[in-house]
Coordinates of C-alpha atoms in Angstrom, one line a residue:
X1 CA 38.7 15.6 16.5
X2 CA 41.1 13.5 18.6
X3 CA 43.6 11.6 17.2
X4 CA 45.7 8.7 19.1
X5 CA 49.0 7.9 18.8
X6 CA 50.2 4.2 20.0
X7 CA 50.3 3.4 23.3
X8 CA 47.7 6.6 24.2
X9 CA 44.5 5.7 26.5
X10 CA 41.3 4.9 24.6
X11 CA 38.5 7.2 25.2
X12 CA 35.1 5.1 25.1
X13 CA 32.9 7.9 25.7
X14 CA 33.2 9.5 21.5
X15 CA 34.5 8.2 18.6
X16 CA 38.3 9.0 18.4
X17 CA 40.7 7.7 15.7
X18 CA 43.3 5.3 16.6
X19 CA 47.0 5.2 14.6
X20 CA 48.1 1.7 12.9
X21 CA 50.8 0.6 10.8
X22 CA 48.0 0.6 8.0
X23 CA 46.4 3.3 8.8
X24 CA 43.3 4.8 11.4
X25 CA 40.8 2.8 12.7
X26 CA 38.5 3.9 15.0
X27 CA 37.7 3.0 18.9
X28 CA 34.3 4.1 20.6
X29 CA 32.7 2.9 23.5
X30 CA 35.4 0.4 24.7
X31 CA 35.7 -1.2 21.6
X32 CA 37.3 -1.1 18.0
X33 CA 35.3 -0.3 15.1
X34 CA 37.7 -1.9 12.7
X35 CA 40.9 -3.7 12.8
X36 CA 43.8 -2.8 15.2
X37 CA 46.4 -4.7 12.5
X38 CA 44.6 -3.5 8.9
X39 CA 41.5 -1.6 9.2
X40 CA 40.6 -1.8 6.0
X41 CA 41.1 -5.8 5.1
X42 CA 37.6 -6.5 6.3
X43 CA 35.2 -4.4 4.2
X44 CA 37.1 -4.9 1.2
X45 CA 37.1 -8.5 1.3
X46 CA 33.3 -7.8 1.9
X47 CA 33.3 -5.4 -1.2
X48 CA 35.1 -7.8 -3.7
X49 CA 32.8 -10.7 -3.3
X50 CA 30.0 -8.1 -3.0
X51 CA 27.8 -9.0 -6.8
X52 CA 25.8 -5.9 -7.3
X53 CA 23.3 -5.7 -10.3
X54 CA 21.7 -2.5 -11.7
X55 CA 19.3 -0.4 -9.8
X56 CA 20.2 -1.4 -6.2
X57 CA 20.0 0.7 -3.3
X58 CA 23.3 -0.2 -1.0
X59 CA 22.4 0.5 2.6
X60 CA 26.0 1.7 3.8
X61 CA 25.3 0.6 7.8
X62 CA 27.6 2.8 10.4
X63 CA 29.5 4.4 7.6
X64 CA 32.0 5.8 10.1
X65 CA 35.4 6.1 8.4
X66 CA 33.7 5.3 5.2
X67 CA 36.6 2.8 4.5
X68 CA 36.7 1.0 1.0
X69 CA 34.1 3.6 -0.4
X70 CA 36.6 4.1 -3.3
X71 CA 36.2 0.5 -4.7
X72 CA 32.5 0.4 -3.7
X73 CA 31.9 3.7 -5.7
X74 CA 34.5 1.7 -8.9
X75 CA 32.1 -1.2 -8.9
X76 CA 28.6 0.2 -8.7
X77 CA 26.9 -0.5 -11.8
X78 CA 24.5 2.2 -13.3
X79 CA 21.2 3.5 -11.5
X80 CA 23.1 2.5 -8.1
X81 CA 22.9 4.5 -4.5
X82 CA 25.1 4.4 -1.2
X83 CA 22.9 5.7 1.7
X84 CA 24.9 5.9 4.7
X85 CA 23.1 5.4 7.8
X86 CA 24.1 6.0 11.3
X87 CA 21.5 5.2 14.4
X88 CA 24.2 6.3 17.1
X89 CA 23.9 10.0 17.3
X90 CA 28.2 10.2 18.2
X91 CA 29.0 8.1 15.1
X92 CA 26.4 9.6 12.8
X93 CA 28.5 13.2 13.2
X94 CA 31.7 11.4 13.1
X95 CA 30.3 10.2 9.9
X96 CA 28.8 13.4 8.6
X97 CA 32.4 14.8 9.2
X98 CA 34.6 12.4 7.6
X99 CA 31.9 12.2 5.0
X100 CA 32.6 16.1 4.3
X101 CA 36.3 16.0 4.7
X102 CA 36.2 13.1 1.8
X103 CA 34.4 15.3 -0.6
X104 CA 36.5 18.8 0.1
X105 CA 40.0 17.2 -1.6
X106 CA 38.2 16.2 -4.3
X107 CA 37.8 18.8 -7.7
X108 CA 34.4 19.8 -8.3
X109 CA 33.8 16.9 -11.3
X110 CA 34.6 14.5 -9.0
X111 CA 33.0 15.9 -6.1
X112 CA 29.7 16.0 -8.2
X113 CA 30.0 12.5 -9.2
X114 CA 30.4 11.2 -5.3
X115 CA 27.5 13.2 -4.2
X116 CA 25.4 12.0 -7.3
X117 CA 26.1 8.0 -6.0
X118 CA 26.6 8.8 -2.0
X119 CA 24.9 10.4 0.9
X120 CA 24.2 10.2 4.6
X121 CA 20.8 10.0 5.6
X122 CA 20.0 12.8 8.0
X123 CA 20.0 11.7 11.8
X124 CA 16.2 12.8 12.2
X125 CA 15.3 11.1 9.0
X126 CA 16.3 7.3 10.2
X127 CA 12.6 6.5 11.2
X128 CA 11.1 8.0 7.9
X129 CA 12.9 5.7 4.9
X130 CA 9.7 4.6 4.2
X131 CA 8.4 7.9 3.5
X132 CA 11.7 9.2 1.8
X133 CA 11.5 6.2 -0.4
X134 CA 7.5 7.2 -1.4
X135 CA 8.0 10.8 -1.8
X136 CA 5.7 11.3 1.5
X137 CA 6.1 13.6 4.0
X138 CA 6.9 13.1 7.5
X139 CA 7.6 15.6 10.6
X140 CA 11.4 16.4 10.2
X141 CA 11.6 16.4 6.3
X142 CA 13.9 19.3 4.9
X143 CA 15.7 19.7 1.7
X144 CA 18.6 17.5 3.2
X145 CA 16.1 14.9 3.1
X146 CA 15.4 14.7 -0.6
X147 CA 18.7 13.2 -1.0
X148 CA 17.5 9.7 -3.3
X149 CA 16.5 9.7 -6.2
X150 CA 13.1 8.6 -7.2
X151 CA 12.4 5.0 -6.3
X152 CA 11.6 3.9 -9.8
X153 CA 15.5 4.2 -9.9
X154 CA 15.8 1.2 -7.6
X155 CA 14.8 -2.7 -8.3
X156 CA 16.0 -3.7 -4.9
X157 CA 18.2 -2.4 -1.5
X158 CA 20.7 -4.4 0.3
X159 CA 22.4 -3.7 3.4
X160 CA 26.1 -3.9 3.4
X161 CA 28.2 -3.2 7.2
X162 CA 30.8 -0.6 7.2
X163 CA 32.3 -0.8 10.6
X164 CA 31.1 -3.1 13.6
X165 CA 29.0 0.0 14.8
X166 CA 26.0 -1.6 13.2
X167 CA 26.7 -4.0 16.5
X168 CA 25.2 -1.2 18.6
X169 CA 21.8 -1.2 17.1
X170 CA 21.7 -4.6 15.1
X171 CA 17.7 -4.4 15.1
X172 CA 17.3 -0.8 14.2
X173 CA 19.3 -1.6 10.7
X174 CA 17.9 -5.0 10.0
X175 CA 14.6 -3.2 10.3
X176 CA 15.7 -0.3 8.0
X177 CA 17.1 -2.5 5.4
X178 CA 14.0 -4.4 5.4
X179 CA 11.6 -1.5 5.1
X180 CA 13.6 -0.3 2.4
X181 CA 13.6 -3.7 0.3
X182 CA 9.6 -4.1 1.3
X183 CA 9.1 -0.4 -0.1
X184 CA 10.6 -0.9 -3.3
X185 CA 9.0 -3.8 -4.1
X186 CA 5.9 -2.5 -2.9
X187 CA 6.3 0.1 -5.7
X188 CA 6.8 -2.3 -8.4
X189 CA 3.8 -4.6 -7.5
X190 CA 1.7 -1.6 -7.4
X191 CA 2.9 -0.8 -10.6
X192 CA 2.1 -4.3 -11.8
X193 CA -1.4 -3.5 -10.8
X194 CA -1.7 -0.2 -11.7
X195 CA -0.6 -1.3 -15.4
X196 CA -3.2 -3.7 -15.5
X197 CA -6.0 -1.9 -13.7
X198 CA -4.7 1.9 -13.2
X199 CA -7.3 2.9 -15.9
X200 CA -10.3 0.9 -15.0
X201 CA -10.0 2.2 -11.2
X202 CA -9.9 5.7 -12.5
X203 CA -12.9 5.5 -14.7
X204 CA -14.6 4.0 -12.2
X205 CA -13.7 6.7 -10.0
X206 CA -15.1 9.2 -12.5
X207 CA -18.4 6.9 -12.7
X208 CA -18.7 6.7 -9.2
X209 CA -18.0 10.8 -8.6
X210 CA -22.1 10.9 -10.0
X211 CA -23.4 8.9 -7.1
X212 CA -21.4 10.7 -4.3
X213 CA -24.4 13.4 -3.9
X214 CA -26.9 10.9 -3.2
X215 CA -24.9 8.3 -1.1
X216 CA -24.4 8.6 2.7
X217 CA -21.4 10.2 4.2
X218 CA -18.8 7.8 5.4
X219 CA -18.4 10.1 8.5
X220 CA -21.6 9.9 9.5
X221 CA -21.5 6.2 10.3
X222 CA -18.3 6.5 11.7
X223 CA -18.5 5.0 15.5
X224 CA -22.1 4.4 15.8
X225 CA -22.3 0.5 15.8
X226 CA -22.0 -0.6 19.2
X227 CA -23.0 -4.1 18.9
X228 CA -20.4 -7.0 18.1
X229 CA -19.1 -6.8 14.6
X230 CA -19.2 -10.3 13.1
X231 CA -16.6 -10.0 9.7
X232 CA -17.4 -12.3 6.7
X233 CA -14.9 -13.6 3.9
X234 CA -15.7 -16.0 1.1
X235 CA -13.2 -18.8 2.6
X236 CA -14.2 -22.2 3.5
X237 CA -14.1 -21.6 7.1
X238 CA -17.1 -19.5 6.6
X239 CA -19.0 -23.0 6.5
X240 CA -17.9 -23.9 10.2
X241 CA -19.0 -20.9 11.7
X242 CA -22.9 -20.9 10.4
X243 CA -23.2 -24.1 10.8
X244 CA -22.3 -24.2 14.5
X245 CA -23.2 -20.5 15.6
X246 CA -27.3 -20.1 15.1
X247 CA -29.0 -17.3 12.5
X248 CA -30.8 -15.6 15.4
X249 CA -27.1 -15.2 17.6
X250 CA -25.9 -14.1 14.3
X251 CA -28.2 -11.6 14.3
X252 CA -27.2 -10.2 17.4
X253 CA -24.1 -8.9 15.6
X254 CA -23.8 -6.5 12.8
X255 CA -23.0 -8.6 9.6
X256 CA -20.1 -7.2 7.3
X257 CA -19.5 -9.6 4.9
X258 CA -17.4 -9.1 1.8
X259 CA -19.5 -8.7 -1.8
X260 CA -18.3 -12.8 -2.5
X261 CA -19.4 -14.1 0.4
X262 CA -23.2 -12.5 0.1
X263 CA -24.6 -15.0 -1.4
X264 CA -23.5 -17.5 1.1
X265 CA -24.7 -15.8 4.1
X266 CA -27.8 -15.2 1.9
X267 CA -28.5 -19.2 1.0
X268 CA -28.1 -19.7 5.3
X269 CA -31.0 -16.7 5.8
X270 CA -28.6 -14.6 7.5
X271 CA -29.5 -10.6 7.3
X272 CA -26.8 -9.0 6.2
X273 CA -26.2 -5.5 7.4
X274 CA -23.2 -4.0 5.0
X275 CA -21.2 -5.5 1.9
X276 CA -18.2 -4.5 1.4
X277 CA -17.4 -3.5 -2.7
X278 CA -14.0 -3.2 -3.6
X279 CA -13.5 -5.0 -7.0
X280 CA -13.8 -3.0 -10.3
X281 CA -14.2 -5.6 -12.6
X282 CA -17.1 -7.0 -14.1
X283 CA -17.0 -10.8 -12.9
X284 CA -17.8 -9.3 -9.3
X285 CA -21.5 -8.9 -10.5
X286 CA -21.8 -12.8 -9.6
X287 CA -22.0 -12.2 -6.3
X288 CA -25.2 -9.8 -6.6
X289 CA -27.1 -12.2 -8.8
X290 CA -30.4 -13.3 -7.0
X291 CA -30.3 -10.0 -4.9
X292 CA -28.1 -11.0 -2.5
X293 CA -27.4 -7.1 -2.2
X294 CA -30.9 -6.0 -1.6
X295 CA -31.4 -5.4 1.5
X296 CA -28.3 -4.0 2.6
X297 CA -26.2 -1.4 2.8
X298 CA -23.4 -1.1 0.3
X299 CA -20.5 0.5 1.6
X300 CA -18.1 0.8 -1.5
X301 CA -14.6 1.8 -2.8
X302 CA -14.8 5.1 -4.9
X303 CA -12.9 3.0 -7.6
X304 CA -15.0 0.1 -7.4
X305 CA -17.5 -1.0 -10.1
X306 CA -20.1 1.4 -10.3
X307 CA -22.7 -1.1 -11.7
X308 CA -23.0 -3.0 -8.3
X309 CA -24.6 0.0 -7.0
X310 CA -27.7 -0.7 -8.8
X311 CA -28.1 -4.1 -6.8
X312 CA -29.6 -2.2 -3.7
X313 CA -33.0 -1.2 -2.2
X314 CA -31.1 0.8 0.7
X315 CA -28.5 3.4 1.4
X316 CA -25.3 3.1 -0.6
X317 CA -21.9 4.9 1.4
X318 CA -18.5 5.3 -0.4
X319 CA -14.8 5.1 0.9
X320 CA -11.9 5.5 -1.2
X321 CA -8.7 3.5 -1.2
X322 CA -5.9 5.3 -1.7
X323 CA -5.0 3.6 -4.6
X324 CA -2.1 5.9 -5.8
X325 CA 0.1 8.7 -5.1
X326 CA -0.4 11.3 -7.4
X327 CA -1.2 14.7 -7.4
X328 CA -4.5 13.8 -8.7
X329 CA -5.7 11.8 -5.9
X330 CA -4.2 13.9 -3.5
X331 CA -6.3 17.2 -4.9
X332 CA -9.5 15.5 -5.2
X333 CA -9.1 13.8 -1.8
X334 CA -9.0 17.5 -0.7
X335 CA -12.1 18.2 -1.5
X336 CA -15.1 18.5 0.5
X337 CA -17.7 16.1 -1.6
X338 CA -14.9 13.1 -1.9
X339 CA -15.2 10.5 0.7
X340 CA -12.6 9.5 3.2
X341 CA -9.2 8.1 2.3
X342 CA -7.9 4.8 3.7
X343 CA -4.8 2.5 3.3
X344 CA -4.3 0.4 -0.1
X345 CA -4.6 -2.9 1.8
X346 CA -4.7 -5.0 -1.5
X347 CA -6.9 -7.0 0.0
X348 CA -11.2 -6.9 0.0
X349 CA -11.2 -8.7 3.6
X350 CA -8.4 -6.7 5.2
X351 CA -10.4 -3.8 3.9
X352 CA -13.1 -4.9 5.4
X353 CA -11.6 -5.4 8.7
X354 CA -10.6 -1.7 8.4
X355 CA -14.3 -0.1 7.8
X356 CA -15.4 -2.7 10.7
X357 CA -12.5 -0.9 13.0
X358 CA -13.6 2.5 11.6
X359 CA -17.9 1.8 12.6
X360 CA -17.9 0.2 16.0
X361 CA -18.4 2.6 18.8
X362 CA -15.1 1.9 20.5
X363 CA -12.2 -0.4 21.2
X364 CA -14.2 -2.2 23.3
X365 CA -16.7 -3.1 21.1
X366 CA -15.6 -7.2 19.8
X367 CA -15.2 -7.9 16.2
X368 CA -15.3 -11.6 14.9
X369 CA -14.1 -12.9 11.9
X370 CA -14.7 -15.5 9.8
X371 CA -14.0 -16.7 6.3
X372 CA -10.6 -14.8 5.7
X373 CA -8.7 -17.9 5.2
X374 CA -5.5 -17.0 2.3
X375 CA -5.5 -20.6 1.6
X376 CA -8.5 -23.4 0.6
X377 CA -7.8 -27.1 0.7
X378 CA -7.6 -29.6 -2.2
X379 CA -10.6 -29.6 -4.9
X380 CA -12.1 -26.2 -3.2
X381 CA -11.3 -22.7 -3.4
X382 CA -14.0 -21.3 -1.6
X383 CA -17.1 -21.5 0.8
X384 CA -20.2 -23.3 -0.3
X385 CA -23.0 -21.1 -2.3
X386 CA -19.9 -18.5 -3.0
X387 CA -19.8 -17.5 -6.6
X388 CA -16.7 -19.6 -7.5
X389 CA -18.4 -22.4 -6.1
X390 CA -21.8 -22.0 -7.6
X391 CA -19.6 -21.4 -10.8
X392 CA -18.4 -24.5 -10.6
X393 CA -21.4 -26.4 -10.3
X394 CA -23.0 -25.2 -12.8
X395 CA -20.4 -25.6 -15.6
X396 CA -19.6 -29.5 -14.2
X397 CA -20.1 -32.1 -16.8
X398 CA -18.7 -35.5 -16.9
X399 CA -15.4 -34.0 -18.5
X400 CA -15.0 -31.4 -15.8
X401 CA -15.9 -32.2 -12.4
X402 CA -17.1 -29.6 -10.0
X403 CA -13.9 -29.6 -7.8
X404 CA -11.3 -27.3 -8.8
X405 CA -8.3 -29.6 -8.1
X406 CA -6.4 -27.5 -10.9
X407 CA -5.7 -24.5 -8.5
X408 CA -3.9 -26.5 -5.9
X409 CA -1.5 -27.9 -8.6
X410 CA -0.8 -23.6 -10.4
X411 CA 2.5 -22.9 -10.4
X412 CA 3.6 -21.3 -7.1
X413 CA 0.7 -23.2 -4.6
X414 CA 2.3 -25.4 -1.7
X415 CA 0.5 -27.3 0.7
X416 CA 1.4 -26.3 4.3
X417 CA 0.2 -26.8 7.9
X418 CA -2.3 -23.7 8.7
X419 CA -4.3 -23.1 11.8
X420 CA -5.2 -26.3 13.9
X421 CA -2.2 -28.3 12.0
X422 CA -5.1 -28.4 8.7
X423 CA -3.4 -28.7 5.7
X424 CA -4.3 -26.2 3.2
X425 CA -2.9 -25.1 0.1
X426 CA -1.5 -21.5 -0.2
X427 CA 0.4 -19.3 -2.8
X428 CA 2.5 -16.1 -2.2
X429 CA -0.3 -13.9 -3.1
X430 CA -2.7 -15.3 -0.2
X431 CA 0.4 -16.0 1.8
X432 CA 1.2 -11.9 1.3
X433 CA -2.5 -11.0 2.2
X434 CA -2.6 -13.0 5.3
X435 CA 1.4 -11.4 6.4
X436 CA -0.5 -8.1 5.2
X437 CA -3.4 -9.1 7.5
X438 CA -1.0 -9.7 10.7
X439 CA 1.3 -6.0 9.8
X440 CA -2.0 -4.0 10.0
X441 CA -4.5 -5.6 12.4
X442 CA -2.0 -7.3 14.7
X443 CA -2.3 -6.2 17.9
X444 CA -5.9 -4.4 17.1
X445 CA -8.0 -4.6 20.6
X446 CA -10.8 -7.1 20.5
X447 CA -10.4 -8.6 17.2
X448 CA -10.8 -12.4 17.1
X449 CA -10.4 -15.1 14.7
X450 CA -13.6 -17.5 14.4
X451 CA -12.2 -19.4 11.2
X452 CA -11.0 -23.2 12.1
X453 CA -8.9 -23.5 9.2
X454 CA -6.4 -21.6 6.9
X455 CA -3.8 -19.3 7.6
X456 CA -2.7 -18.0 11.3
X457 CA -3.5 -14.3 11.0
X458 CA -1.9 -13.1 14.4
X459 CA -4.7 -12.2 15.9
X460 CA -6.5 -14.2 19.0
X461 CA -8.3 -17.2 17.8
X462 CA -11.8 -18.1 19.1
X463 CA -14.0 -20.9 18.6
X464 CA -17.1 -21.1 17.1
X465 CA -18.4 -22.6 20.5
X466 CA -16.6 -19.8 22.7
X467 CA -18.1 -17.3 20.0
X468 CA -22.0 -19.0 20.8
X469 CA -21.7 -18.3 24.5
X470 CA -20.5 -15.0 24.4
X471 CA -23.6 -14.1 22.0
X472 CA -25.7 -15.9 24.5
X473 CA -24.9 -13.3 27.5
X474 CA -26.4 -10.8 24.5
X475 CA -29.7 -10.7 26.3
X476 CA -32.0 -9.0 23.5
X477 CA -31.7 -9.5 19.3
X478 CA -30.6 -6.2 18.0
X479 CA -32.5 -4.3 15.3
X480 CA -31.5 -4.5 11.6
X481 CA -29.2 -1.1 10.6
X482 CA -31.4 1.2 9.2
X483 CA -29.4 3.5 7.3
X484 CA -31.4 6.1 5.0
X485 CA -30.3 8.5 2.3
X486 CA -28.6 11.3 3.4
X487 CA -31.8 13.6 4.8
X488 CA -30.1 17.0 4.2
X489 CA -31.1 18.3 0.5
X490 CA -28.9 21.8 1.2
X491 CA -25.8 19.6 1.2
X492 CA -26.9 17.2 -0.9
X493 CA -27.5 19.8 -3.4
X494 CA -24.2 22.0 -2.3
X495 CA -22.5 18.7 -3.1
X496 CA -24.1 18.2 -6.8
X497 CA -22.7 21.6 -7.5
X498 CA -18.9 20.9 -6.5
X499 CA -18.8 17.5 -8.1
X500 CA -20.5 19.0 -11.6
X501 CA -17.8 22.1 -11.4
X502 CA -14.9 19.7 -10.5
X503 CA -16.3 17.5 -13.7
X504 CA -16.9 20.7 -16.1
X505 CA -13.3 21.6 -15.0
X506 CA -11.6 18.2 -16.2
X507 CA -13.5 18.4 -19.3
X508 CA -12.3 22.0 -20.2
X509 CA -8.7 20.9 -19.5
X510 CA -9.1 17.2 -21.3
X511 CA -10.3 19.6 -24.5
X512 CA -7.4 21.5 -24.0
X513 CA -4.9 19.3 -24.3
X514 CA -6.4 17.5 -27.0
X515 CA -6.4 20.8 -29.0
X516 CA -2.9 21.2 -28.4
X517 CA -1.8 17.6 -29.4
X518 CA -4.0 17.8 -32.6
X519 CA -3.0 21.7 -33.6
X520 CA 0.2 22.5 -31.9
X521 CA 2.0 25.5 -32.0
X522 CA -1.1 27.0 -34.1
X523 CA -3.0 27.2 -30.9
X524 CA -0.8 27.4 -28.3
X525 CA -0.7 30.5 -25.5
X526 CA 1.4 33.2 -26.1
X527 CA 1.9 33.3 -22.4
X528 CA 4.3 30.3 -22.3
X529 CA 5.8 27.5 -25.0
X530 CA 3.6 24.7 -26.1
X531 CA 5.6 22.3 -23.8
X532 CA 5.1 24.0 -21.0
X533 CA 1.4 24.4 -21.1
X534 CA 1.5 20.5 -21.9
X535 CA 3.2 20.1 -18.6
X536 CA 1.1 22.4 -16.9
X537 CA -2.2 20.8 -17.8
X538 CA -1.2 17.1 -18.4
X539 CA 0.9 16.7 -15.0
X540 CA -1.7 17.0 -12.3
X541 CA -3.9 14.5 -14.6
X542 CA -1.9 11.5 -13.9
X543 CA -5.3 9.5 -14.2
X544 CA -4.5 10.1 -18.3
X545 CA -1.0 7.8 -18.2
X546 CA -0.8 5.9 -14.8
X547 CA -1.7 2.5 -16.6
X548 CA 1.4 3.4 -18.7
X549 CA 4.6 0.8 -17.5
X550 CA 6.8 3.9 -17.3
X551 CA 3.2 6.1 -15.9
X552 CA 5.2 7.0 -12.9
X553 CA 6.6 10.0 -14.5
X554 CA 4.8 12.7 -17.1
X555 CA 7.1 12.9 -20.4
X556 CA 5.2 16.2 -21.9
X557 CA 8.4 16.4 -24.0
X558 CA 8.4 12.7 -25.4
X559 CA 6.6 12.2 -28.8
X560 CA 6.0 8.6 -27.9
X561 CA 4.3 9.7 -24.3
X562 CA 2.1 12.1 -26.2
X563 CA 0.6 9.7 -29.0
X564 CA 0.1 7.4 -26.1
X565 CA -1.8 10.1 -24.0
X566 CA -3.6 11.5 -26.8
X567 CA -5.1 7.8 -27.4
X568 CA -6.4 8.0 -23.8
X569 CA -8.3 11.3 -23.6
X570 CA -11.3 10.3 -25.4
X571 CA -12.3 8.0 -22.7
X572 CA -12.4 9.9 -20.1
X573 CA -13.9 12.5 -21.9
X574 CA -16.9 10.1 -22.8
X575 CA -17.5 8.9 -19.2
X576 CA -17.4 12.8 -17.6
X577 CA -19.8 14.0 -20.3
X578 CA -21.8 10.9 -19.3
X579 CA -22.0 11.9 -15.6
X580 CA -22.1 15.4 -15.9
X581 CA -25.8 14.8 -18.3
X582 CA -26.9 13.0 -14.8

C-alpha cells in the first residue's frame, strides 16, 4: 500500500494513505475521504452522539480505515453487530485489508471478541442482504456469507457513515439500509402473525392434504386464460364498477373474486369464474352463505379453511403461500403432490392479482382490478352486499346503526386524500398492503386499476368508461370457464398414495416424539442420546412449535420448550389420523 508524505502528489485512481499531524487520512478519486487536519474527529463526534439500543444491526457505510471502531465497540449494547458495506470494489479491498491489520494486532481473546461483533460484507454479496438476513440461498453464497447472527438477534437496523466514500454510491447505501430495516421488521411482523395463527395454518395444511388428490393440479391451469381478466376485491370501489359496466360486458372477461367479494358479485347476477380462498379462520365462511361459490372454481391456499371447499359444485385447485421458511415447509414443497408455492403476499387481494398473472396466457392479456381500495369511507368499510356490509345490516337497531363509524375513529386510523382526490380513511395495516402492492406489481404489463376511490396502487389507472369501451371491442361473449375434475385416475391414485405415505410417516414420528417425552431414557435408542434423537425428530417438524413466541428456534434441550411442545402433538395426531381415514 502506498503511503504518502506531506507535499507528495495524490494519486486519484486508487485509495492512498495521506499523512497528517493527527494520523492518516485517505484520498480516492481526487478527494479526501477524511479530514486533512483531524481524520477521526467527524466519526468520533457522530459516535459520541449516537444512541444505540440492544438488538441493533449497524450498517457501517464505507468503513475504509475503520476510524472510530474502538469507540463504537465500547458503546455497543448486547446483541448488536457492526456490518461493514462497501460498493466500490477498490475501497472494499482496502477496507478488508485494514480490518485484517486491526485483527492481526490483537491477542486471540480480543480478536475473537471483535470478530463476533464486526464483519465486512463480501463484495459479491452486496446485493443480497435480504437473503443473508433471511437465511436464504443466493448465487454468490459461500461460507464467508454466513457472517451475521440469526435475524432474531436484531430488532432494527441503522446506517452509520464512516467515511466520505459513502458519497460515491449514496442511492445504493440508502437502498441497502432500507432493505435491511424492512427485512428485520418483516421477520418480527411474521413472528407476530405466526404466534397468533401459525398452528391454525399448519393444521389447515394437514387437513387440506386430504383434498389434494381429488383437486386439479394448478400447474395445468397456468397460462390457459386468453380472455381479459377482471379481479374484484371487496372494497367500496366495486360498486361504481359494476354499476357502470354491464353484466354482459363483464362476462366477456374471466372473473376472479376474492371470497369476501363473491356475495356482492352474486347479488349483481355476475358469473364468477374463480374465487380465491386464502383466509384460514371461521369468519370467512360468511362469504359462502347463499351459494356464492357453488358455480365457481375454488382456487384455495393450502393453509385456507378446509371447510370452504365444501361450498362448490365445480372444480377445486390449490396453491401454497410460503407462510414459513421452515425445513418442514421446504421439504414438503419439494414433493410431487404438493401444489406450486407463491410468495407470502399477506393480503387476499394481492394474492388474487398474482394468481391472475399466472393464469393469463401471456402478458398481452389485460388484467383489470377493482375493489382493492386498502381504505374506506366514513361509516363504511366494504362494498354493498359483502359479508361485512350484510352483517352490519342484519345487526342494526336503534341503538346500533348499520353505519360503522367506529372503524374511522379507532386507534391508528387516519383520513387522507386518495385517488381522484376523494377523501378516504386508512390505517397502517391497510396502507402497508397498498405499499406491498406497489412493490410487487408496479411495472407489470397490462395491469389496470379500475377503482374510482381508495389508495393509489402505483399501476395505470383506467376509468369504468374506458374499460367499457375496450370490452365493447370484444365481439363475442366468452363461454363460462369449465375446469373439471382431474381426468387422470392413475395420477390421482399415485398422488393419493404419496400423500398417505407422507401422513403415515408424520404420524409415526409424532408418536415416537410423544413416547420419548413420556418415558425418556427408558425407551431411548441405543445408537444415540435421548436429546440427539429428540432433536433429529423435532427440528424438521417446526409446525409443532412455529406458533411459540420463540418458535424460530428448536430448543430440544430446554425442558420448558419440550413441555410446551408435548401439548401440541395430540392436535396434529388427531388431524393426521382423520385424514388417513378418508
